[in-house]
Short mmCIF file of N, CA and C in Angstrom, two decimals:
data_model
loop_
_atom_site.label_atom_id
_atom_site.label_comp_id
_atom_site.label_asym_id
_atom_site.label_seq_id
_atom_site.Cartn_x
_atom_site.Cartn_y
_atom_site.Cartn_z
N UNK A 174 129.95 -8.76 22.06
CA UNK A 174 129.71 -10.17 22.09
C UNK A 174 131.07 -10.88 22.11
N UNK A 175 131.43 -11.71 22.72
CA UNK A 175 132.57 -12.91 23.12
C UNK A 175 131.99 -14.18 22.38
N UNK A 176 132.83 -14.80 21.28
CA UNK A 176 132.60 -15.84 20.96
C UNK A 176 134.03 -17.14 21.95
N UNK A 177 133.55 -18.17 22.50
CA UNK A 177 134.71 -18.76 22.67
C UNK A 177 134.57 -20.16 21.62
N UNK A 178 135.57 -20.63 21.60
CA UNK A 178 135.90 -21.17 20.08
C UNK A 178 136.70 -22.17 20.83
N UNK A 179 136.99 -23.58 20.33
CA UNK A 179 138.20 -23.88 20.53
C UNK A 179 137.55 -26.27 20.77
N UNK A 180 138.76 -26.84 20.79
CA UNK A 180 138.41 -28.19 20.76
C UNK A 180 137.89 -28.42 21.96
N UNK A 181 137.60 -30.05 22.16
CA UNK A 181 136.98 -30.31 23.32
C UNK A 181 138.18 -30.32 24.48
N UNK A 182 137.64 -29.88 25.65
CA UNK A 182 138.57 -29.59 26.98
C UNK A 182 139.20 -28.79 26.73
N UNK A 183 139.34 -27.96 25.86
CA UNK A 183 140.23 -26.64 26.30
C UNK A 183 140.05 -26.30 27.54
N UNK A 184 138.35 -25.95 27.66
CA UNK A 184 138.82 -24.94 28.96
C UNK A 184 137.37 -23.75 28.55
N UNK A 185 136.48 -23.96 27.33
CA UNK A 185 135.68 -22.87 27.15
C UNK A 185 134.48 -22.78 28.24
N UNK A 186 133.99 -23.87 29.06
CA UNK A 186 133.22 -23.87 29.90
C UNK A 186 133.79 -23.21 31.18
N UNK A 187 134.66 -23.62 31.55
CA UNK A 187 135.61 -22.85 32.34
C UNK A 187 135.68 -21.56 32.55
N UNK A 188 135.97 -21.38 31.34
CA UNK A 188 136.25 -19.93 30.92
C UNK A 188 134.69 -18.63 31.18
N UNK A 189 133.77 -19.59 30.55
CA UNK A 189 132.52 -18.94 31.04
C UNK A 189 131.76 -18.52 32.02
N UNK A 190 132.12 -19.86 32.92
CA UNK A 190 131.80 -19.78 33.88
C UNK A 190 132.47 -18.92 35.64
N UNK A 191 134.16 -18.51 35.08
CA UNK A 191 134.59 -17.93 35.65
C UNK A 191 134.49 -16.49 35.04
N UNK A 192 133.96 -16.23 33.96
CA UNK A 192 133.41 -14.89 33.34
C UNK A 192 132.24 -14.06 34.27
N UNK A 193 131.76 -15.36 34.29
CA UNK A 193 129.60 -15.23 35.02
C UNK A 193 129.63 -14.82 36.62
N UNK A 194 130.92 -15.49 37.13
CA UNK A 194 131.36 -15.38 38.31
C UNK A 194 131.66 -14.52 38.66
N UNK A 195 132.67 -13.73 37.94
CA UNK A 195 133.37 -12.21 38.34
C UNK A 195 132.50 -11.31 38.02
N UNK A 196 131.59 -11.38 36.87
CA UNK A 196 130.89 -10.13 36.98
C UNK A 196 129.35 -10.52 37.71
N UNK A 197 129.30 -11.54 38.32
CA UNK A 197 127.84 -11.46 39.48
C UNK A 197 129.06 -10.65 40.47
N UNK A 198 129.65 -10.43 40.73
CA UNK A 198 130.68 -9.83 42.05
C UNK A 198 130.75 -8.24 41.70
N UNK A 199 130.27 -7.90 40.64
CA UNK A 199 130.46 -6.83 40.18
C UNK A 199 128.99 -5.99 40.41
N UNK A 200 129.70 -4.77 41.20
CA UNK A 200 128.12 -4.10 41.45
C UNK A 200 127.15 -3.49 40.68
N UNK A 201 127.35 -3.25 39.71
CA UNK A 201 126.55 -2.45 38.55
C UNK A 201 126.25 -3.51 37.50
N UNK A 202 126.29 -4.45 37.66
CA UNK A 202 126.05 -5.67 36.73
C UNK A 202 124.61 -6.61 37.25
N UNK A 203 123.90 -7.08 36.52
CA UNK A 203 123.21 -7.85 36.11
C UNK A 203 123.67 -9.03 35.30
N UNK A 204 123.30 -10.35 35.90
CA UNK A 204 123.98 -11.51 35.03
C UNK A 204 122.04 -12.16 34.70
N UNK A 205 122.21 -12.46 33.57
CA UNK A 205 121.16 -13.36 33.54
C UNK A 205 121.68 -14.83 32.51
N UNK A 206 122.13 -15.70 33.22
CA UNK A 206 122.81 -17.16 32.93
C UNK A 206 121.68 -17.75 32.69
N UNK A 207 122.12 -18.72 31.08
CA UNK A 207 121.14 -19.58 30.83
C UNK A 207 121.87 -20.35 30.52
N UNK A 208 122.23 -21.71 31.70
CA UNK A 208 123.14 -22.86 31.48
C UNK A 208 122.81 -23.67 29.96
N UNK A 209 121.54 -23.92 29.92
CA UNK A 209 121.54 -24.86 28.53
C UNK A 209 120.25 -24.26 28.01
N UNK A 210 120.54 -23.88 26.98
CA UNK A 210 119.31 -23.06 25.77
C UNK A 210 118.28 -24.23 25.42
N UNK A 211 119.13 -25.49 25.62
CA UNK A 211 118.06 -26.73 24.86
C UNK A 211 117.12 -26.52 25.82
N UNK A 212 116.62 -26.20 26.70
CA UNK A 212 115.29 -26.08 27.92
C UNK A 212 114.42 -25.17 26.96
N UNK A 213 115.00 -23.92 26.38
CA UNK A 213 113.92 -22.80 26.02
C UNK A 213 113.25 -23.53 24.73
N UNK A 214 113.99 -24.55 23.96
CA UNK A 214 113.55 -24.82 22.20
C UNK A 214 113.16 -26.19 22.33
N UNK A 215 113.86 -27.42 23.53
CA UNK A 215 113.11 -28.90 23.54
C UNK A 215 112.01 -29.06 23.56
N UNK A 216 111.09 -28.44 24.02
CA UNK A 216 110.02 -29.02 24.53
C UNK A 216 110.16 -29.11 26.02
N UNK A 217 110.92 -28.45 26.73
CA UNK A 217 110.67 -29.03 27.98
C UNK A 217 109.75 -28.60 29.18
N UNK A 218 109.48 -27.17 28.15
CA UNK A 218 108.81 -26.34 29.52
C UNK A 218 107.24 -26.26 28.85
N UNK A 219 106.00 -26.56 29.44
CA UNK A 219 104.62 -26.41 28.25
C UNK A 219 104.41 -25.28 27.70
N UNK A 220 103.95 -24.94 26.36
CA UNK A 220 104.07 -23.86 25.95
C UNK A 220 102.28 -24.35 25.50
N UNK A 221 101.91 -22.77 24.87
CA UNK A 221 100.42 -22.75 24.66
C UNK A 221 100.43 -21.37 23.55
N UNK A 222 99.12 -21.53 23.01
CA UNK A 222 99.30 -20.51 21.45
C UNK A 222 99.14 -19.04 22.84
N UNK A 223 99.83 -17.88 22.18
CA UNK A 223 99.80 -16.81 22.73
C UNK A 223 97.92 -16.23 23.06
N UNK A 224 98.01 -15.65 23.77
CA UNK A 224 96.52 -14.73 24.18
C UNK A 224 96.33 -13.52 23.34
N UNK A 225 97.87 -13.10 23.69
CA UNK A 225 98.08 -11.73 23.45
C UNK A 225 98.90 -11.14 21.99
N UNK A 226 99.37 -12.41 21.61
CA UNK A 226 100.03 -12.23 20.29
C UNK A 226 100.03 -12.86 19.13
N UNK A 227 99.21 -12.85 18.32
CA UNK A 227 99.14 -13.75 16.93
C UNK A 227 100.11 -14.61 16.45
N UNK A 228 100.03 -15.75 16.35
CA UNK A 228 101.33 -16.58 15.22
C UNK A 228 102.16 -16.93 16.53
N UNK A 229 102.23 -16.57 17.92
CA UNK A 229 103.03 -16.75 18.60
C UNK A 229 102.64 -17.75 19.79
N UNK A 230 103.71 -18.60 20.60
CA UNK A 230 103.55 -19.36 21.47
C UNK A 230 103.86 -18.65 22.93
N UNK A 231 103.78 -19.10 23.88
CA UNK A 231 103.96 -18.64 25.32
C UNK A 231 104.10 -19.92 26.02
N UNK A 232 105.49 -19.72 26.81
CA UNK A 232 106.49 -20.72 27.52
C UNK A 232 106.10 -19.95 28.92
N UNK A 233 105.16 -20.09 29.64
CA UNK A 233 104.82 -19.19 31.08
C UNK A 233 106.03 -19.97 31.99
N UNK A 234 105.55 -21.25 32.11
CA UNK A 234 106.50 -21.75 33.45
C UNK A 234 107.80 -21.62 32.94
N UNK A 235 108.73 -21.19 31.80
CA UNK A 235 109.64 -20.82 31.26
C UNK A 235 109.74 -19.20 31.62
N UNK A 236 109.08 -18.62 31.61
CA UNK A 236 109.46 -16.88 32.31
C UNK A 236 109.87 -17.02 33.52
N UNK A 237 108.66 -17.75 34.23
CA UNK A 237 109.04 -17.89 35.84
C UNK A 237 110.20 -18.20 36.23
N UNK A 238 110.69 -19.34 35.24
CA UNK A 238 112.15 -20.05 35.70
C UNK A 238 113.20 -18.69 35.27
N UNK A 239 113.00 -18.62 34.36
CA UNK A 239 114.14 -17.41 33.85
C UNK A 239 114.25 -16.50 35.28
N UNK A 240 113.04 -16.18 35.07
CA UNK A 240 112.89 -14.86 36.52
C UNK A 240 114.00 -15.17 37.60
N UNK A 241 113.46 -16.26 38.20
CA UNK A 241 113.68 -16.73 39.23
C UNK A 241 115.58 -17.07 39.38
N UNK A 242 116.13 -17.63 38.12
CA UNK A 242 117.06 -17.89 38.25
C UNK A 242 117.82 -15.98 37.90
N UNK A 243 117.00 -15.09 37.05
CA UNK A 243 117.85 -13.94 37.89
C UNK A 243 118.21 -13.45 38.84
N UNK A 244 116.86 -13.14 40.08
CA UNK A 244 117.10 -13.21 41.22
C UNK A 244 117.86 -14.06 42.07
N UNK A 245 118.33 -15.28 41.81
CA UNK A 245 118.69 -15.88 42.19
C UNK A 245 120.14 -15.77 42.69
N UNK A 246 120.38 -14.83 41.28
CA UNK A 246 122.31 -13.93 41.05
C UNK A 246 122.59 -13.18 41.13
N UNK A 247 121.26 -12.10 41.38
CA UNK A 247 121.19 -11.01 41.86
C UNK A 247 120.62 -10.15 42.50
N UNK A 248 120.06 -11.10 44.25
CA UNK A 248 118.56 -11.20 44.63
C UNK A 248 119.22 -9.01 45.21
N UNK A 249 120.49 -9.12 45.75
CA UNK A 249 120.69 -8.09 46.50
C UNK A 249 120.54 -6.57 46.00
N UNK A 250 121.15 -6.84 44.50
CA UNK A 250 121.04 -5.90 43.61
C UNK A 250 119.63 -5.90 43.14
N UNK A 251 118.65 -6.47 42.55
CA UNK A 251 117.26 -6.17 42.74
C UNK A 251 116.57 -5.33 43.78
N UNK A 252 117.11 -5.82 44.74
CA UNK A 252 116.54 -5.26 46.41
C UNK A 252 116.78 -3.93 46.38
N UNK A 253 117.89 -3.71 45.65
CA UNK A 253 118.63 -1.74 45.63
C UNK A 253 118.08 -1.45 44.52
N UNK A 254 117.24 -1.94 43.56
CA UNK A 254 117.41 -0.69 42.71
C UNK A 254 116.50 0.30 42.64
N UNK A 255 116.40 1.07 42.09
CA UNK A 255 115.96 2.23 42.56
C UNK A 255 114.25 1.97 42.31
N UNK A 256 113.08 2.68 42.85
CA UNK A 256 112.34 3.12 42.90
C UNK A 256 111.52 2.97 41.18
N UNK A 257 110.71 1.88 41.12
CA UNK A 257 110.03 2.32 39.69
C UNK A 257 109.22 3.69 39.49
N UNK A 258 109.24 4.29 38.44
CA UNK A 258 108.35 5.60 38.07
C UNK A 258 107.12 5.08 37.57
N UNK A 259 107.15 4.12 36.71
CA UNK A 259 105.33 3.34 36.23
C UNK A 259 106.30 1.99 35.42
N UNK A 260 105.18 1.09 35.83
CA UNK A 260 105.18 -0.20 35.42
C UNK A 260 103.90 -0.47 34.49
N UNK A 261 103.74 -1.51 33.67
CA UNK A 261 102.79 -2.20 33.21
C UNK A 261 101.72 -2.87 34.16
N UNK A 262 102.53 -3.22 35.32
CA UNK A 262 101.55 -3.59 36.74
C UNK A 262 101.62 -2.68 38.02
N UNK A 263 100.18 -1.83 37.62
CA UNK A 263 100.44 -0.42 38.78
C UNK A 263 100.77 -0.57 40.04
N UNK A 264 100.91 -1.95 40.90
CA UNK A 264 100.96 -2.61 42.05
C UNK A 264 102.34 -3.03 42.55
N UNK A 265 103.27 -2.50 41.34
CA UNK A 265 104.26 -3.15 41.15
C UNK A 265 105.05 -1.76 41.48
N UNK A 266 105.75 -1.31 42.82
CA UNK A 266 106.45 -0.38 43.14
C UNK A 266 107.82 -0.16 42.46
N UNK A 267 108.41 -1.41 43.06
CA UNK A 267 109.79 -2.11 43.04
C UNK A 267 109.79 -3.36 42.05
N UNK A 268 111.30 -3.10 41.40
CA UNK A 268 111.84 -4.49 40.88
C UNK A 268 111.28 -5.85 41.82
N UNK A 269 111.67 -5.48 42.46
CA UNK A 269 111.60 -6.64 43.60
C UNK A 269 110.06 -7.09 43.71
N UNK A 270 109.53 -5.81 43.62
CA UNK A 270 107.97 -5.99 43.74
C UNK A 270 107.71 -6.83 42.43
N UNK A 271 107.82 -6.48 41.40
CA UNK A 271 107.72 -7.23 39.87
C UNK A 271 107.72 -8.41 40.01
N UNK A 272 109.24 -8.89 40.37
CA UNK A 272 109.76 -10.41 40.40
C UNK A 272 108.76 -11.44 41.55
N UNK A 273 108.40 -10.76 42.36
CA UNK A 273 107.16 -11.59 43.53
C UNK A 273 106.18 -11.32 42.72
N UNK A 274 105.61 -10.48 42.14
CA UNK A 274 104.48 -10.90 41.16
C UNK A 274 104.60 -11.81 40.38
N UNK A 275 105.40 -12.48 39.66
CA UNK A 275 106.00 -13.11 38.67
C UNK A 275 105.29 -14.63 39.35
N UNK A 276 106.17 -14.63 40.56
CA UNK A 276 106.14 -15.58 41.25
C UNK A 276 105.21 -16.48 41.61
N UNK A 277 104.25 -15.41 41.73
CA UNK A 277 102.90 -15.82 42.23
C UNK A 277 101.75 -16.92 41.27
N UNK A 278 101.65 -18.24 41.77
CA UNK A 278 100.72 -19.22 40.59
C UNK A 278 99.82 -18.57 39.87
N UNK A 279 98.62 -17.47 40.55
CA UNK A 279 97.74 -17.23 40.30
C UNK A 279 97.88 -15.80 39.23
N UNK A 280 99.33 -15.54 39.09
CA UNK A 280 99.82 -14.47 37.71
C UNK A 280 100.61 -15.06 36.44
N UNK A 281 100.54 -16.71 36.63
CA UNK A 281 101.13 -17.28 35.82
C UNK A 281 101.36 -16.48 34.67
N UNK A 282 100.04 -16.16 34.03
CA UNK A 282 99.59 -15.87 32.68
C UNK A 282 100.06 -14.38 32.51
N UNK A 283 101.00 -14.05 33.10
CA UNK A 283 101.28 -12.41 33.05
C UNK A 283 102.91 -13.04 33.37
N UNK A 284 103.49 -13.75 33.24
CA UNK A 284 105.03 -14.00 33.54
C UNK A 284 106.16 -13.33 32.23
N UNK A 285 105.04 -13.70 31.13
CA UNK A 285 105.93 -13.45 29.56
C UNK A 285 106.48 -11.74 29.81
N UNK A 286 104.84 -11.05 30.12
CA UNK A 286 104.59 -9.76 30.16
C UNK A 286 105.29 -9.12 31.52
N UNK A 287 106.10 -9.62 32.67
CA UNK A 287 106.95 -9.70 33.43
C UNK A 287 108.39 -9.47 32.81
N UNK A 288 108.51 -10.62 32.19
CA UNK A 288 109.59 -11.03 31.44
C UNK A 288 110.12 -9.34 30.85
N UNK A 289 109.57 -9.29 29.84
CA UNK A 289 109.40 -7.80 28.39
C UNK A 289 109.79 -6.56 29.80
N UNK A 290 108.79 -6.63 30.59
CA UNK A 290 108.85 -5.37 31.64
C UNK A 290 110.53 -5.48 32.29
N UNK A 291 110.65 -6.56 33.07
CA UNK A 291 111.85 -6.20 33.08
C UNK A 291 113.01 -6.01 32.60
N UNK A 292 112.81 -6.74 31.22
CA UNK A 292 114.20 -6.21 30.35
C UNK A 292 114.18 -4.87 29.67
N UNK A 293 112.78 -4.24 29.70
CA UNK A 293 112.46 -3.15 29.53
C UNK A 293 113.28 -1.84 30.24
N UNK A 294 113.16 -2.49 31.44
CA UNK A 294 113.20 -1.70 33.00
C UNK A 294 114.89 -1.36 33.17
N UNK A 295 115.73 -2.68 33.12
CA UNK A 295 117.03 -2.88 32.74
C UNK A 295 117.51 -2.34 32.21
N UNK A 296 117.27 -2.11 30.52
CA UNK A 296 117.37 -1.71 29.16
C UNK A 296 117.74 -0.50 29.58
N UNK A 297 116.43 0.48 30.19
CA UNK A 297 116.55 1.87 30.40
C UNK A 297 117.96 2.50 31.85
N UNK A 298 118.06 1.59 32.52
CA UNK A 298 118.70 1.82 33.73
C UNK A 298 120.18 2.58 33.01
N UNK A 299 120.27 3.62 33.74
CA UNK A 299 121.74 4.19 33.51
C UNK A 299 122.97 3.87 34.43
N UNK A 300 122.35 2.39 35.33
CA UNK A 300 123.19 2.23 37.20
C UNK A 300 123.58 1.07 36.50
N UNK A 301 122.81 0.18 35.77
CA UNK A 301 123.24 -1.18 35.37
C UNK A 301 123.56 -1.96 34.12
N UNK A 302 124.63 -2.58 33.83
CA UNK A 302 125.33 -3.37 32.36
C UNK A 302 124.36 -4.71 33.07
N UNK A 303 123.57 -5.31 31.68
CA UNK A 303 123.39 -6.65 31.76
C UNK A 303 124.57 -7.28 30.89
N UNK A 304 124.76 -9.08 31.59
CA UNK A 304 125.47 -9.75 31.20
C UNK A 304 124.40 -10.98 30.92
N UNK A 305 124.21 -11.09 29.15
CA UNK A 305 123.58 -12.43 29.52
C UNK A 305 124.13 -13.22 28.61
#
């Protein structure tokens, strides 16, 4: 973990953002950038009591966005990675395949469970460092 520290205008945004930069350029990397956290905790995205999990809420159009802005940094490297062995969605070949499920209005309600799968999927990869 990197903490940056320091007064206003140093330079820590800067600094981050030319961090996020060099390693999306980097081939074995995964970036998943979340410009401002206040989106996940304001209120901004609708959330609803969980289906699937007691005591808990679900931010759906909040997975999608997440999703989406991974691919977004790393549509090429998704496209390569290797071959899934089993998913949570048997339909789901490829990463790539996952993230277009995600996508889709009518899987809204399966975006969280998207979400878990692919950091799952990541997690296990021995080809790729996430940066988030």
């Amino acid at each position: 973990m990197i903490l940056l520290d320091g007064i206003d205008g140093i330079g820590k945004s800067v600094t981050l953002m030319h961090t996020v930069s060099l390693v999306c350029q980097m081939p074995n990397w995964i970036v998943m950038y979340i410009p401002n956290a206040f989106y996940w905790v304001g209120g901004y995205f609708h959330y609803q009591v969980s289906s699937k999990e007691n005591g808990l809420f679900d931010q759906c159009e909040l997975a999608v966005h997440f999703l989406n802005s991974i691919l977004a940094l790393n549509r090429e490297k998704i496209a390569n990675f290797p071959p899934l062995e089993k998913t949570a969605f048997d339909d789901c070949k490829t990463l790539s395949e996952l993230f277009e499920f995600a996508m889709k209005p009518e899987n809204l309600n399966h975006s969280i469970e998207v979400v878990k799968e692919v950091f799952n999927i990541l997690g296990q990869s021995q080809d790729y460092s996430i940066l988030l």
